[in-house]
PDB file of C-alpha atoms in Angstrom:
ATOM      1  CA  UNK A 641     -31.471   4.976  31.515  1.00  0.00           C
ATOM      2  CA  UNK A 642     -30.272   2.545  34.119  1.00  0.00           C
ATOM      3  CA  UNK A 643     -30.814   3.233  37.801  1.00  0.00           C
ATOM      4  CA  UNK A 644     -33.297   5.693  39.259  1.00  0.00           C
ATOM      5  CA  UNK A 645     -34.273   8.744  37.255  1.00  0.00           C
ATOM      6  CA  UNK A 646     -36.495  11.631  38.306  1.00  0.00           C
ATOM      7  CA  UNK A 647     -37.806  13.879  35.539  1.00  0.00           C
ATOM      8  CA  UNK A 648     -38.910  17.305  36.752  1.00  0.00           C
ATOM      9  CA  UNK A 649     -39.589  20.896  35.716  1.00  0.00           C
ATOM     10  CA  UNK A 650     -38.660  24.094  37.518  1.00  0.00           C
ATOM     11  CA  UNK A 651     -41.262  25.574  39.851  1.00  0.00           C
ATOM     12  CA  UNK A 652     -43.238  22.350  40.223  1.00  0.00           C
ATOM     13  CA  UNK A 653     -44.391  21.690  43.801  1.00  0.00           C
ATOM     14  CA  UNK A 654     -45.100  18.025  43.030  1.00  0.00           C
ATOM     15  CA  UNK A 655     -41.522  17.750  41.732  1.00  0.00           C
ATOM     16  CA  UNK A 656     -40.224  19.049  45.064  1.00  0.00           C
ATOM     17  CA  UNK A 657     -42.267  16.406  46.880  1.00  0.00           C
ATOM     18  CA  UNK A 658     -41.063  13.683  44.493  1.00  0.00           C
ATOM     19  CA  UNK A 659     -37.438  14.777  44.939  1.00  0.00           C
ATOM     20  CA  UNK A 660     -37.765  14.334  48.699  1.00  0.00           C
ATOM     21  CA  UNK A 661     -39.331  10.874  48.317  1.00  0.00           C
ATOM     22  CA  UNK A 662     -36.734   9.666  45.814  1.00  0.00           C
ATOM     23  CA  UNK A 663     -33.835  11.048  47.873  1.00  0.00           C
ATOM     24  CA  UNK A 664     -35.152   9.384  51.033  1.00  0.00           C
ATOM     25  CA  UNK A 665     -35.846   5.992  49.433  1.00  0.00           C
ATOM     26  CA  UNK A 666     -32.528   5.922  47.577  1.00  0.00           C
ATOM     27  CA  UNK A 667     -30.635   6.913  50.727  1.00  0.00           C
ATOM     28  CA  UNK A 668     -32.193   3.945  52.519  1.00  0.00           C
ATOM     29  CA  UNK A 669     -31.660   1.472  49.661  1.00  0.00           C
ATOM     30  CA  UNK A 670     -28.223   2.710  48.661  1.00  0.00           C
ATOM     31  CA  UNK A 671     -29.301   3.351  45.078  1.00  0.00           C
ATOM     32  CA  UNK A 672     -27.936   6.327  43.180  1.00  0.00           C
ATOM     33  CA  UNK A 673     -30.397   8.575  41.387  1.00  0.00           C
ATOM     34  CA  UNK A 674     -30.319  11.408  38.872  1.00  0.00           C
ATOM     35  CA  UNK A 675     -32.683  14.283  38.263  1.00  0.00           C
ATOM     36  CA  UNK A 676     -33.337  15.607  34.777  1.00  0.00           C
ATOM     37  CA  UNK A 677     -35.130  18.867  33.971  1.00  0.00           C
ATOM     38  CA  UNK A 678     -37.379  18.012  31.011  1.00  0.00           C
ATOM     39  CA  UNK A 679     -37.293  21.669  29.902  1.00  0.00           C
ATOM     40  CA  UNK A 680     -33.481  21.765  29.721  1.00  0.00           C
ATOM     41  CA  UNK A 681     -32.318  22.680  26.217  1.00  0.00           C
ATOM     42  CA  UNK A 682     -30.049  19.631  25.953  1.00  0.00           C
ATOM     43  CA  UNK A 683     -32.857  17.238  26.924  1.00  0.00           C
ATOM     44  CA  UNK A 684     -31.994  13.700  27.939  1.00  0.00           C
ATOM     45  CA  UNK A 685     -28.448  12.377  27.680  1.00  0.00           C
ATOM     46  CA  UNK A 686     -29.672   9.825  25.134  1.00  0.00           C
ATOM     47  CA  UNK A 687     -31.250  12.510  22.911  1.00  0.00           C
ATOM     48  CA  UNK A 688     -34.918  11.803  23.713  1.00  0.00           C
ATOM     49  CA  UNK A 689     -37.350  14.743  23.726  1.00  0.00           C
ATOM     50  CA  UNK A 690     -38.509  14.573  27.332  1.00  0.00           C
ATOM     51  CA  UNK A 691     -41.167  17.268  26.940  1.00  0.00           C
ATOM     52  CA  UNK A 692     -42.816  15.218  24.195  1.00  0.00           C
ATOM     53  CA  UNK A 693     -42.377  12.001  26.158  1.00  0.00           C
ATOM     54  CA  UNK A 694     -43.584  13.131  29.584  1.00  0.00           C
ATOM     55  CA  UNK A 695     -45.521  16.328  28.871  1.00  0.00           C
ATOM     56  CA  UNK A 696     -47.824  17.055  31.781  1.00  0.00           C
ATOM     57  CA  UNK A 697     -46.938  13.869  33.699  1.00  0.00           C
ATOM     58  CA  UNK A 698     -43.977  15.333  35.614  1.00  0.00           C
ATOM     59  CA  UNK A 699     -42.654  14.450  38.021  1.00  0.00           C
ATOM     60  CA  UNK A 700     -41.915  11.007  36.588  1.00  0.00           C
ATOM     61  CA  UNK A 701     -39.834   8.360  38.362  1.00  0.00           C
ATOM     62  CA  UNK A 702     -38.215   5.570  36.387  1.00  0.00           C
ATOM     63  CA  UNK A 703     -36.165   2.571  37.479  1.00  0.00           C
ATOM     64  CA  UNK A 704     -33.943   1.171  34.748  1.00  0.00           C
ATOM     65  CA  UNK A 705     -36.010   3.042  32.161  1.00  0.00           C
ATOM     66  CA  UNK A 706     -39.363   1.703  33.365  1.00  0.00           C
ATOM     67  CA  UNK A 707     -41.834   4.276  34.671  1.00  0.00           C
ATOM     68  CA  UNK A 708     -42.713   3.577  38.294  1.00  0.00           C
ATOM     69  CA  UNK A 709     -44.942   6.576  38.905  1.00  0.00           C
ATOM     70  CA  UNK A 710     -45.840  10.130  38.029  1.00  0.00           C
ATOM     71  CA  UNK A 711     -47.402  13.172  39.712  1.00  0.00           C
ATOM     72  CA  UNK A 712     -47.465  11.846  43.292  1.00  0.00           C
ATOM     73  CA  UNK A 713     -44.673   9.368  43.947  1.00  0.00           C
ATOM     74  CA  UNK A 714     -45.360   6.489  46.320  1.00  0.00           C
ATOM     75  CA  UNK A 715     -42.322   5.590  48.442  1.00  0.00           C
ATOM     76  CA  UNK A 716     -43.463   1.995  49.033  1.00  0.00           C
ATOM     77  CA  UNK A 717     -43.922   1.387  45.322  1.00  0.00           C
ATOM     78  CA  UNK A 718     -40.448   2.757  44.585  1.00  0.00           C
ATOM     79  CA  UNK A 719     -38.937   0.633  47.374  1.00  0.00           C
ATOM     80  CA  UNK A 720     -40.587  -2.490  45.912  1.00  0.00           C
ATOM     81  CA  UNK A 721     -39.309  -1.663  42.436  1.00  0.00           C
ATOM     82  CA  UNK A 722     -35.787  -1.244  43.793  1.00  0.00           C
ATOM     83  CA  UNK A 723     -35.948  -4.493  45.764  1.00  0.00           C
ATOM     84  CA  UNK A 724     -36.752  -6.595  42.665  1.00  0.00           C
ATOM     85  CA  UNK A 725     -33.863  -8.312  40.867  1.00  0.00           C
ATOM     86  CA  UNK A 726     -32.481  -5.952  38.246  1.00  0.00           C
ATOM     87  CA  UNK A 727     -30.152  -6.515  35.346  1.00  0.00           C
ATOM     88  CA  UNK A 728     -26.870  -4.650  35.404  1.00  0.00           C
ATOM     89  CA  UNK A 729     -25.494  -3.010  32.248  1.00  0.00           C
TER      90      UNK A 729
END
């Protein structure tokens, strides 16, 4: 996945916190982001089994497919990851 991805599950209070952090950081940096429910029957757009991949780690934040954090998301860390040079598809 390119860009910012947030993997969550329904009813997860840490996911709600992570959503707020990701939305705030991406609003300030101008980066688009997507949220994916790991329990959704269709899974990831690329066919990966997100439950098997992330299990109990949700919420998970990735930038260009690289995990930047899980459980409690640090805004400064995400900002640094987004400020680094990134390849474009």
